Amino acid sequence: MRTKEIEHLKRDVTTLSRLRHPCILEVVEPLEECRSSYLFATEHVVASSHELLQDSADPAHQLDEVELQKGFLQLARALDFLHDAKLVHTNLTSMSVVMNAKGDWKLCGCAYLTSLAGVQSDSGRWAYEEEEHALPEVMRRDMDFADPVYVIDRRVGPYNDMYSLGILFYMATHHSAKPYQTYGSASALSAYMEDWPERMYSSTWSLLERDVQTILTRLLSRTETPRYTAKAFLDLPYLNSMLVRVLKFLERESFAAHSRTEKVQFLRGMYKMLPQFSVPLMRRKLLPNLLEATSDRMLLPYILPNVFYIAKNLSQIEFTTTVLVRLEPHFCVHEPAQSQMLLLNQTDLLLSKTTQKDFQTRVMPLLYSAFDNEHVAVQENALQRIPKLCGTLDYTHVKDILLPKLTSLFSKTKTLSVKVTSLICFHAMIPMLDKTSITDVLLPTLNRIKTREPSVMVGSLAVFEALCDKVDLETKATVFLPRLWIMAMCPLLNEMQFGRFMRAIKDIGQGVEQQQLERLREAKHLQLHTEEQASKTIAPVPLNAAIASTGDIDLEALVGHARYETSVHAMDDLFAPDSAQPRSKSPVVPPPPPSGTLAPPPGWSGGLLVPDSGPRSKTPRAASKAQWHDFDPLL
């Protein structure tokens, strides 16, 4: 980059840094020179007026008439500040006006700022004219906005800026179209001025308002005499409609200058005028100023209705990032009580504009704070929201947070209406509670009720009736019925209320009776079935039953696969000796096996001794010969 270009940029940033005014772009970080670049930072800028004055398809960049009027007032204030300081901008174009995040118009592009104190009217030169020709076209003055008095007549004064302001005003009322285009040529500007102002009257001129026609005619005059000054421009009726005055009142400096009483009156009247504002204008201009004013907690009851009216048109992300962040610190504020009441009244809106997680973690503390509010009306308002919210909250949140806080409020309050409303909340929460929460938290709370007011008794009855499907038989019999009898005997109950208690006691009692009878019948049936199965069980087969009358062993009967019936005679034959002589009672010692190789015993297969399946002779074996049958353990 060449030296002249660098000097031009440095002068622009340095001049802008020295100017301090709400309508002039603020430089946050001054210019810093690095090895290969120059850095500086300004306040956040959304777009330039060149983009804003065009017919943009983006709703965020579309400006309505009220916002245009407010923007031109801000530009006039910036010019009035410069003109009072004997300074002339001399290059007011659509690129030197920007809009910040709050929708305020800011003046910038001060590289050609000229001091009237150092300019000689008869010098015949512009400020920085010589170096301008050496700059790129984008850095030069835009002849489409230049005042012919400045370019042709070579006269410098505040009227130069007012002509440029007239060109911007013409573009705003003609869909960003300029009255002429010079393509950077001063001679082309001179040619246009020969038949000026006839060229200014476009085909749509007659469609403009009378006030707009007057403003354009005076600002775009060939000579400086008819033109408005910046101060006169600020007082024009067209730019000071009721809606514009509302915007001006909400500006930070203006709002802070009024007393609290005036602010209250203004905020009350403003709510009635909100339908006249467009949605983008409310979002860009009104909402930020209203949220900024919430720092005064005494004004919250008057600010919140306006905020929630505008918030209805916000998306979920916009609401969470802009509105909810500013309202969260006020959720725990108990004074004035109207603030929490208004916030609680907008629970449905808060639910629709936040995710389930954000609602549980960021909005539910509002209701819990209201539980601790000393005003009964606030507590009741918060409790009335709980039944509808139970279906949207997580089971763990209801069990671990909501139920303990609700039981705490129910136990410590002495207000009858709060107790009754709490019982309604308990009734709504029952589908989301498990048996442990019911038996450990809810039932002990209900059993500690000391008041005998009929409304509390009837409310408790409704809760007990709803709990019947969530508890076991023993709890109904040992907890519910005794408690219901105690409450039924309250002398303050009327006949109808007592009859309701008796019907509930009978219904629960009959249910307990039927369930207990069914349980006893099932137990008896199970016992009979068990005894029957035990009687059908196969008894162990004795060894004697596995030995046939012939003396052979029935292996199948031995292992229990068949049942062998043995008669008394068979048993006698079993133990009868082969001869008439009685069997010797002395043990028979088998002789040692003979030398030599013995044949495998009958029934030998892989190391298992299996009885021989062939017929066995009853002839006594010779005692002198060792047979494998003598070692058969089954004999």
PDB file of N, CA and C in Angstrom, residues 46 69 84 99 255 316 403 443 458 560 568 571:
ATOM      1  N   VAL A  46     -23.727  -3.434  12.305  1.00  0.00           N
ATOM      2  CA  VAL A  46     -24.547  -4.423  11.617  1.00  0.00           C
ATOM      3  C   VAL A  46     -24.493  -4.238  10.104  1.00  0.00           C
ATOM      4  N   GLN A  69     -37.048   7.873  10.000  1.00  0.00           N
ATOM      5  CA  GLN A  69     -37.143   9.183  10.627  1.00  0.00           C
ATOM      6  C   GLN A  69     -36.192   9.286  11.811  1.00  0.00           C
ATOM      7  N   ASP A  84     -21.331  22.799  15.267  1.00  0.00           N
ATOM      8  CA  ASP A  84     -21.074  23.656  16.433  1.00  0.00           C
ATOM      9  C   ASP A  84     -19.590  23.755  16.731  1.00  0.00           C
ATOM     10  N   MET A  99     -25.133   1.313  10.959  1.00  0.00           N
ATOM     11  CA  MET A  99     -26.093   1.027  12.026  1.00  0.00           C
ATOM     12  C   MET A  99     -25.487  -0.001  12.965  1.00  0.00           C
ATOM     13  N   PHE A 255     -33.642   8.940  28.608  1.00  0.00           N
ATOM     14  CA  PHE A 255     -34.379   8.195  29.633  1.00  0.00           C
ATOM     15  C   PHE A 255     -33.800   8.459  31.016  1.00  0.00           C
ATOM     16  N   GLN A 316     -37.210 -18.669  19.499  1.00  0.00           N
ATOM     17  CA  GLN A 316     -36.742 -19.265  20.749  1.00  0.00           C
ATOM     18  C   GLN A 316     -35.291 -18.890  21.032  1.00  0.00           C
ATOM     19  N   LEU A 403     -40.812 -31.837  44.357  1.00  0.00           N
ATOM     20  CA  LEU A 403     -41.537 -32.443  45.476  1.00  0.00           C
ATOM     21  C   LEU A 403     -41.002 -31.997  46.838  1.00  0.00           C
ATOM     22  N   LEU A 443     -46.445 -39.361  51.814  1.00  0.00           N
ATOM     23  CA  LEU A 443     -47.329 -39.869  52.874  1.00  0.00           C
ATOM     24  C   LEU A 443     -46.982 -39.319  54.255  1.00  0.00           C
ATOM     25  N   VAL A 458     -60.889 -32.630  52.600  1.00  0.00           N
ATOM     26  CA  VAL A 458     -61.384 -33.123  51.316  1.00  0.00           C
ATOM     27  C   VAL A 458     -60.249 -33.163  50.287  1.00  0.00           C
ATOM     28  N   GLY A 560     -33.243 -96.935  38.687  1.00  0.00           N
ATOM     29  CA  GLY A 560     -34.489 -96.202  38.861  1.00  0.00           C
ATOM     30  C   GLY A 560     -35.287 -96.008  37.606  1.00  0.00           C
ATOM     31  N   VAL A 568     -42.971-111.472  48.873  1.00  0.00           N
ATOM     32  CA  VAL A 568     -42.343-112.014  50.099  1.00  0.00           C
ATOM     33  C   VAL A 568     -41.613-113.305  49.799  1.00  0.00           C
ATOM     34  N   MET A 571     -38.324-112.659  48.164  1.00  0.00           N
ATOM     35  CA  MET A 571     -37.323-112.254  49.161  1.00  0.00           C
ATOM     36  C   MET A 571     -36.816-113.441  49.936  1.00  0.00           C
TER      37      MET A 571
END
